[in-house]
Short mmCIF file of C-alpha atoms in Angstrom, two decimals:
data_model
loop_
_atom_site.label_atom_id
_atom_site.label_comp_id
_atom_site.label_asym_id
_atom_site.label_seq_id
_atom_site.Cartn_x
_atom_site.Cartn_y
_atom_site.Cartn_z
CA MET K 1 -171.15 -137.16 67.96
CA ALA K 2 -173.07 -138.78 65.15
CA SER K 3 -174.30 -136.74 62.23
CA GLY K 4 -175.87 -137.21 58.83
CA ASP K 5 -176.99 -140.84 58.68
CA GLN K 6 -180.20 -141.17 60.69
CA GLN K 7 -179.65 -144.91 61.01
CA ALA K 8 -176.57 -144.37 63.11
CA ARG K 9 -177.44 -144.74 66.77
CA CYS K 10 -175.89 -145.32 70.17
CA ALA K 11 -176.89 -146.55 73.61
CA ALA K 12 -175.38 -145.99 77.06
CA VAL K 13 -176.20 -147.91 80.23
CA LEU K 14 -174.84 -147.56 83.76
CA ARG K 15 -175.16 -150.17 86.47
CA PRO K 16 -173.78 -149.88 90.02
CA GLY K 17 -171.71 -152.76 91.34
CA LEU K 18 -169.39 -155.16 89.55
CA GLY K 19 -171.78 -158.11 89.57
CA THR K 20 -174.11 -156.39 87.12
CA VAL K 21 -172.07 -156.89 83.94
CA PRO K 22 -174.61 -159.17 82.18
CA GLU K 23 -177.46 -156.78 83.00
CA ALA K 24 -175.54 -153.73 81.75
CA VAL K 25 -174.53 -155.41 78.49
CA GLY K 26 -177.98 -156.90 77.92
CA GLU K 27 -179.79 -153.62 78.51
CA ALA K 28 -177.39 -151.71 76.25
CA LEU K 29 -177.93 -154.21 73.43
CA GLN K 30 -181.70 -154.03 73.89
CA GLN K 31 -181.65 -150.23 74.00
CA LEU K 32 -179.54 -150.06 70.84
CA GLY K 33 -181.91 -152.31 68.90
CA ALA K 34 -179.27 -153.04 66.25
CA THR K 35 -175.96 -154.81 65.84
CA PRO K 36 -173.19 -152.71 67.41
CA ALA K 37 -170.15 -151.85 65.31
CA CYS K 38 -168.13 -150.66 68.30
CA ALA K 39 -168.35 -150.55 72.08
CA ILE K 40 -166.64 -148.72 74.93
CA VAL K 41 -166.78 -150.22 78.42
CA GLN K 42 -165.75 -148.32 81.55
CA VAL K 43 -165.44 -149.93 84.99
CA CYS K 44 -165.00 -148.28 88.37
CA ALA K 45 -163.41 -150.66 90.90
CA PRO K 46 -161.82 -148.52 93.64
CA GLY K 47 -158.71 -150.14 95.07
CA ASP K 48 -159.25 -153.45 93.26
CA PRO K 49 -157.68 -153.48 89.79
CA LEU K 50 -158.03 -157.26 89.51
CA ALA K 51 -161.81 -157.06 90.00
CA GLY K 52 -161.93 -154.18 87.51
CA GLY K 53 -160.04 -156.25 84.97
CA ARG K 54 -162.35 -159.24 85.42
CA ALA K 55 -165.43 -157.04 84.90
CA LEU K 56 -163.92 -155.54 81.73
CA ALA K 57 -163.08 -158.97 80.32
CA HIS K 58 -166.56 -160.31 81.12
CA ALA K 59 -168.24 -157.38 79.38
CA GLY K 60 -165.98 -157.66 76.34
CA GLN K 61 -166.70 -161.37 75.98
CA LEU K 62 -170.48 -160.88 76.29
CA ILE K 63 -170.52 -158.13 73.67
CA ARG K 64 -168.42 -160.17 71.25
CA GLU K 65 -170.70 -163.19 71.74
CA ALA K 66 -173.70 -161.07 70.76
CA ALA K 67 -171.86 -159.24 67.94
CA PRO K 68 -168.70 -161.11 66.83
CA ASN K 69 -167.55 -158.29 64.54
CA CYS K 70 -167.97 -155.54 67.14
CA SER K 71 -164.75 -153.72 68.06
CA VAL K 72 -164.62 -153.41 71.86
CA ILE K 73 -162.33 -151.20 73.93
CA GLY K 74 -162.52 -150.07 77.54
CA SER K 75 -160.70 -149.18 80.72
CA THR K 76 -160.94 -148.69 84.45
CA ALA K 77 -161.90 -145.23 85.72
CA HIS K 78 -162.37 -143.16 88.88
CA GLY K 79 -166.00 -142.69 87.87
CA VAL K 80 -168.39 -143.89 85.17
CA ILE K 81 -171.46 -142.38 83.52
CA GLY K 82 -174.42 -143.67 81.57
CA GLY K 83 -177.57 -141.83 80.52
CA ARG K 84 -178.30 -139.24 83.21
CA SER K 85 -176.58 -141.16 86.01
CA SER K 86 -173.03 -141.51 87.29
CA VAL K 87 -171.01 -143.11 90.07
CA GLU K 88 -167.65 -141.94 91.35
CA MET K 89 -165.20 -143.94 93.47
CA GLN K 90 -167.85 -146.64 93.87
CA PRO K 91 -168.11 -149.95 92.00
CA GLY K 92 -169.96 -149.60 88.72
CA ILE K 93 -169.90 -150.35 85.00
CA SER K 94 -170.85 -148.27 81.96
CA VAL K 95 -171.49 -149.80 78.53
CA TRP K 96 -171.66 -147.60 75.42
CA LEU K 97 -172.60 -149.14 72.08
CA ALA K 98 -172.78 -147.63 68.60
CA ALA K 99 -174.40 -148.92 65.42
CA LEU K 100 -172.74 -147.34 62.39
CA PRO K 101 -174.23 -148.87 59.22
CA GLY K 102 -171.62 -149.41 56.55
CA ALA K 103 -168.73 -148.56 58.88
CA ALA K 104 -166.10 -150.98 60.19
CA PRO K 105 -164.22 -149.42 63.15
CA ARG K 106 -160.70 -150.78 63.57
CA ALA K 107 -159.61 -151.57 67.14
CA PHE K 108 -155.96 -151.51 68.21
CA ARG K 109 -153.66 -151.64 71.24
CA ILE K 110 -150.45 -149.64 71.60
CA ALA K 111 -147.59 -150.67 73.90
CA THR K 112 -143.91 -149.80 74.21
CA VAL K 113 -140.76 -151.88 73.73
CA PRO K 114 -137.09 -150.88 74.08
CA GLY K 115 -136.05 -148.85 71.03
CA PRO K 116 -132.79 -149.12 69.09
CA ASN K 117 -131.39 -145.97 70.75
CA GLY K 118 -132.34 -146.88 74.29
CA GLY K 119 -135.64 -145.00 74.34
CA PRO K 120 -139.11 -146.51 74.01
CA ALA K 121 -140.56 -147.58 70.66
CA PHE K 122 -144.25 -148.13 69.94
CA THR K 123 -145.88 -151.37 68.89
CA GLY K 124 -149.45 -151.79 67.68
CA LEU K 125 -149.90 -148.37 66.08
CA PRO K 126 -152.81 -148.51 63.63
CA ASP K 127 -152.45 -147.77 59.94
CA VAL K 128 -153.87 -144.26 59.48
CA ARG K 129 -155.54 -143.55 56.14
CA ASP K 130 -156.06 -140.16 54.58
CA ASP K 131 -159.85 -140.53 54.62
CA ASP K 132 -160.17 -141.71 58.25
CA ARG K 133 -162.52 -139.51 60.26
CA LEU K 134 -161.51 -139.97 63.89
CA ALA K 135 -159.53 -142.01 66.40
CA VAL K 136 -160.70 -142.83 69.93
CA LEU K 137 -157.80 -143.38 72.34
CA LEU K 138 -157.69 -144.49 75.99
CA ILE K 139 -154.15 -144.07 77.38
CA ASP K 140 -152.67 -145.35 80.63
CA PRO K 141 -150.54 -142.31 81.58
CA TRP K 142 -148.32 -144.40 83.86
CA THR K 143 -146.98 -146.53 81.01
CA LEU K 144 -147.31 -144.54 77.79
CA PRO K 145 -146.21 -140.96 76.91
CA ALA K 146 -149.37 -139.17 75.77
CA ASP K 147 -147.88 -136.49 73.51
CA GLU K 148 -145.65 -138.92 71.62
CA THR K 149 -148.54 -141.36 71.22
CA ILE K 150 -150.92 -138.76 69.81
CA ALA K 151 -148.19 -137.42 67.52
CA ALA K 152 -148.03 -140.86 65.90
CA PHE K 153 -151.48 -140.28 64.36
CA ALA K 154 -150.01 -138.09 61.63
CA ARG K 155 -150.88 -138.28 57.96
CA ILE K 156 -150.16 -136.32 54.79
CA ASP K 157 -152.96 -133.78 55.26
CA GLY K 158 -152.36 -133.27 58.98
CA SER K 159 -152.95 -135.25 62.14
CA LEU K 160 -156.03 -137.43 62.46
CA PRO K 161 -158.38 -135.99 65.13
CA VAL K 162 -157.97 -137.99 68.35
CA VAL K 163 -160.54 -138.05 71.16
CA GLY K 164 -160.69 -140.02 74.38
CA GLY K 165 -158.75 -139.54 77.56
CA PHE K 166 -156.44 -140.85 80.23
CA VAL K 167 -157.21 -144.09 82.03
CA SER K 168 -157.87 -143.34 85.70
CA GLY K 169 -158.70 -145.49 88.70
CA GLY K 170 -155.10 -146.48 89.41
CA GLY K 171 -152.83 -144.54 91.75
CA ARG K 172 -149.60 -146.17 90.60
CA ARG K 173 -148.03 -148.01 87.69
CA GLY K 174 -149.73 -151.34 87.08
CA ASP K 175 -153.04 -150.47 88.75
CA SER K 176 -154.87 -149.38 85.57
CA ARG K 177 -156.57 -151.80 83.18
CA VAL K 178 -157.41 -151.47 79.47
CA LEU K 179 -159.63 -153.73 77.38
CA LEU K 180 -159.32 -154.82 73.75
CA ASP K 181 -162.19 -157.11 72.70
CA GLY K 182 -162.01 -159.79 75.43
CA ALA K 183 -158.39 -159.29 76.52
CA VAL K 184 -157.30 -157.08 79.44
CA PHE K 185 -153.89 -155.42 79.90
CA ASP K 186 -152.25 -153.39 82.70
CA ASN K 187 -150.33 -151.03 80.40
CA GLY K 188 -150.39 -149.13 77.12
CA ALA K 189 -153.39 -147.77 75.27
CA VAL K 190 -156.39 -149.08 73.38
CA GLY K 191 -158.40 -147.34 70.71
CA LEU K 192 -160.63 -147.32 67.66
CA VAL K 193 -160.11 -145.79 64.23
CA LEU K 194 -163.34 -144.64 62.57
CA GLY K 195 -163.01 -144.57 58.80
CA ALA K 196 -164.59 -142.57 56.00
CA ASP K 197 -167.91 -144.41 56.30
CA SER K 198 -168.37 -143.45 59.96
CA PRO K 199 -170.89 -140.58 60.41
CA VAL K 200 -168.96 -138.77 63.14
CA ARG K 201 -167.20 -135.48 63.78
CA ALA K 202 -165.49 -134.06 66.85
CA VAL K 203 -165.67 -130.87 68.87
CA VAL K 204 -163.59 -130.01 71.94
CA SER K 205 -165.11 -128.89 75.24
CA GLN K 206 -162.74 -128.49 78.19
CA GLY K 207 -165.56 -128.30 80.75
CA CYS K 208 -163.32 -126.55 83.28
CA ARG K 209 -162.74 -123.11 84.75
CA PRO K 210 -159.40 -121.80 86.02
CA ILE K 211 -158.76 -120.97 89.69
CA GLY K 212 -155.82 -119.25 91.36
CA ASP K 213 -153.04 -117.59 89.40
CA PRO K 214 -150.84 -119.00 86.62
CA MET K 215 -147.60 -120.49 87.96
CA THR K 216 -144.28 -121.43 86.38
CA VAL K 217 -142.95 -124.95 86.84
CA THR K 218 -139.54 -124.54 88.47
CA ALA K 219 -138.64 -128.22 88.98
CA SER K 220 -140.05 -131.36 87.40
CA GLN K 221 -139.21 -134.89 86.30
CA GLY K 222 -141.40 -136.47 83.66
CA ASN K 223 -145.00 -136.21 84.83
CA SER K 224 -144.00 -135.31 88.39
CA ILE K 225 -144.02 -131.58 89.22
CA GLU K 226 -141.77 -130.90 92.19
CA THR K 227 -141.97 -127.12 92.60
CA LEU K 228 -144.22 -124.32 91.33
CA ALA K 229 -142.90 -120.75 91.47
CA GLY K 230 -140.07 -121.94 93.71
CA ALA K 231 -142.22 -123.70 96.35
CA PRO K 232 -143.29 -127.35 96.71
CA ALA K 233 -146.13 -127.98 94.27
CA LEU K 234 -148.39 -129.44 96.97
CA ASP K 235 -147.98 -126.27 99.08
CA ARG K 236 -149.07 -124.15 96.10
CA LEU K 237 -152.15 -126.34 95.63
CA ARG K 238 -153.06 -126.00 99.29
CA GLU K 239 -152.68 -122.22 99.17
CA ILE K 240 -155.02 -121.91 96.21
CA ILE K 241 -157.63 -124.34 97.53
CA SER K 242 -157.67 -122.72 100.99
CA ALA K 243 -158.59 -119.37 99.37
CA LEU K 244 -161.70 -120.85 97.67
CA ASP K 245 -165.22 -120.67 99.07
CA SER K 246 -166.72 -123.80 100.60
CA ASP K 247 -168.56 -124.86 97.41
CA ASP K 248 -165.44 -124.65 95.27
CA GLN K 249 -163.40 -126.44 97.94
CA ALA K 250 -165.87 -129.31 97.72
CA LEU K 251 -165.47 -129.34 93.94
CA ALA K 252 -161.69 -129.37 94.30
CA GLY K 253 -162.01 -132.53 96.37
CA ARG K 254 -163.45 -134.42 93.41
CA GLY K 255 -162.70 -132.39 90.27
CA LEU K 256 -159.26 -130.76 90.50
CA HIS K 257 -157.24 -130.59 87.27
CA LEU K 258 -154.09 -128.89 86.01
CA GLY K 259 -154.01 -126.77 82.88
CA ILE K 260 -150.75 -126.48 80.92
CA ALA K 261 -150.67 -123.19 78.98
CA HIS K 262 -150.38 -123.36 75.20
CA ASP K 263 -148.21 -120.21 75.39
CA ALA K 264 -145.71 -120.09 78.24
CA GLN K 265 -145.35 -116.32 77.65
CA GLY K 266 -149.03 -115.58 78.26
CA ASP K 267 -151.38 -115.68 81.24
CA GLY K 268 -154.49 -117.49 80.05
CA ASP K 269 -157.80 -116.50 81.63
CA VAL K 270 -160.03 -119.22 80.13
CA ALA K 271 -159.81 -123.01 79.97
CA SER K 272 -159.21 -122.98 76.21
CA ASP K 273 -155.85 -121.30 76.86
CA TYR K 274 -154.68 -124.55 78.49
CA VAL K 275 -154.32 -128.25 77.85
CA ILE K 276 -156.24 -129.84 80.73
CA ARG K 277 -154.66 -132.80 82.49
CA GLY K 278 -155.77 -134.80 85.52
CA ILE K 279 -153.90 -134.74 88.82
CA LEU K 280 -153.08 -138.40 89.45
CA GLY K 281 -151.53 -138.21 92.90
CA VAL K 282 -149.41 -136.33 95.43
CA ASP K 283 -146.33 -137.15 97.47
CA ALA K 284 -146.80 -135.67 100.94
CA ALA K 285 -143.17 -136.33 101.85
CA THR K 286 -141.63 -134.37 98.96
CA GLY K 287 -144.51 -132.04 98.07
CA ALA K 288 -144.53 -133.23 94.44
CA ILE K 289 -147.69 -133.81 92.40
CA THR K 290 -148.15 -136.29 89.57
CA VAL K 291 -150.20 -135.28 86.52
CA GLY K 292 -151.33 -137.07 83.38
CA ASP K 293 -148.62 -135.71 81.10
CA GLU K 294 -144.96 -134.78 81.08
CA VAL K 295 -144.45 -131.17 82.16
CA GLU K 296 -141.21 -129.35 81.42
CA VAL K 297 -139.46 -126.79 83.60
CA GLY K 298 -140.55 -123.34 82.46
CA ALA K 299 -144.08 -124.38 81.52
CA VAL K 300 -146.91 -122.18 82.82
CA VAL K 301 -149.69 -124.05 84.59
CA ARG K 302 -152.91 -123.17 86.38
CA LEU K 303 -155.34 -125.17 88.50
CA HIS K 304 -158.82 -125.83 87.11
CA LEU K 305 -162.09 -127.07 88.54
CA ARG K 306 -164.42 -129.30 86.58
CA ASP K 307 -168.07 -129.01 87.50
CA ALA K 308 -171.43 -129.63 85.85
CA ASP K 309 -172.28 -125.96 85.23
CA SER K 310 -168.92 -125.17 83.61
CA ALA K 311 -169.02 -128.33 81.51
CA GLU K 312 -172.56 -127.68 80.27
CA ALA K 313 -171.89 -124.01 79.43
CA ASP K 314 -168.67 -124.87 77.62
CA LEU K 315 -170.26 -127.72 75.66
CA ARG K 316 -173.25 -125.60 74.59
CA ALA K 317 -170.96 -122.80 73.44
CA VAL K 318 -168.84 -125.19 71.36
CA LEU K 319 -171.83 -126.92 69.78
CA ALA K 320 -173.46 -123.57 68.95
CA ALA K 321 -170.30 -122.49 67.14
#
């Protein structure tokens, strides 16, 4: 969120369909009424990652033609928002622009290469300065470990605040797309570093509410949870969802998340007791579920629903504080 400098401004435009890229970019530029310093583009292209990638590249090129020094990042997504509208699992594009007078956001892309000890090593990590204000990060969870990536944003006085999220819209490795300026990739992460001259600060709003009981992970591999409390993870999900009322069952169909408890010894009753991660897929044959983070055996997890009322109440409470 912008603060302080009244000249700082942003614009957000949503257009349904993938053939509306020029209209979305043009309207966002007109709405902004200034030269953008940075841009975030999100594209929903269900089942067609190639079309999603083409739309991202087109938007990035158009923005850079209008503002050559603008730092542009973006990704595919299950749903996109702009203004007071949204589309989910339907073709659409969202363009967000920000004018930050005096600021020069630094765009970057992170990928992995084989490390000297056999594990992955990062390439493309940005130089983090002590006076940087914020980093925006869009991570493809299929190809980059989230916790290790975020941990790389450390500095002498503590970690740089990182906001953003996981790239969605792809059900398997290689289906997601990320954008850096006019180039599109099927792996890694893209982001922006906002320096000392950027009038921004960050607050955290989970926007979720827990359902069911906390459960211990009893078998897992990486970001695949095989069993919860000794039973196949998918069976546990079905048990919890079947006990919900019809309204919450409908929400679960489009807004089901997994919370990983900060304290494995406690039973959290509110969303802030958990790190919220998306559920990326299920394996009906094995009963395993795939989530947007690595989950260790012994971790305590709980299902969460994300809905408009919970998100609004949580955001208002955080902003009031």
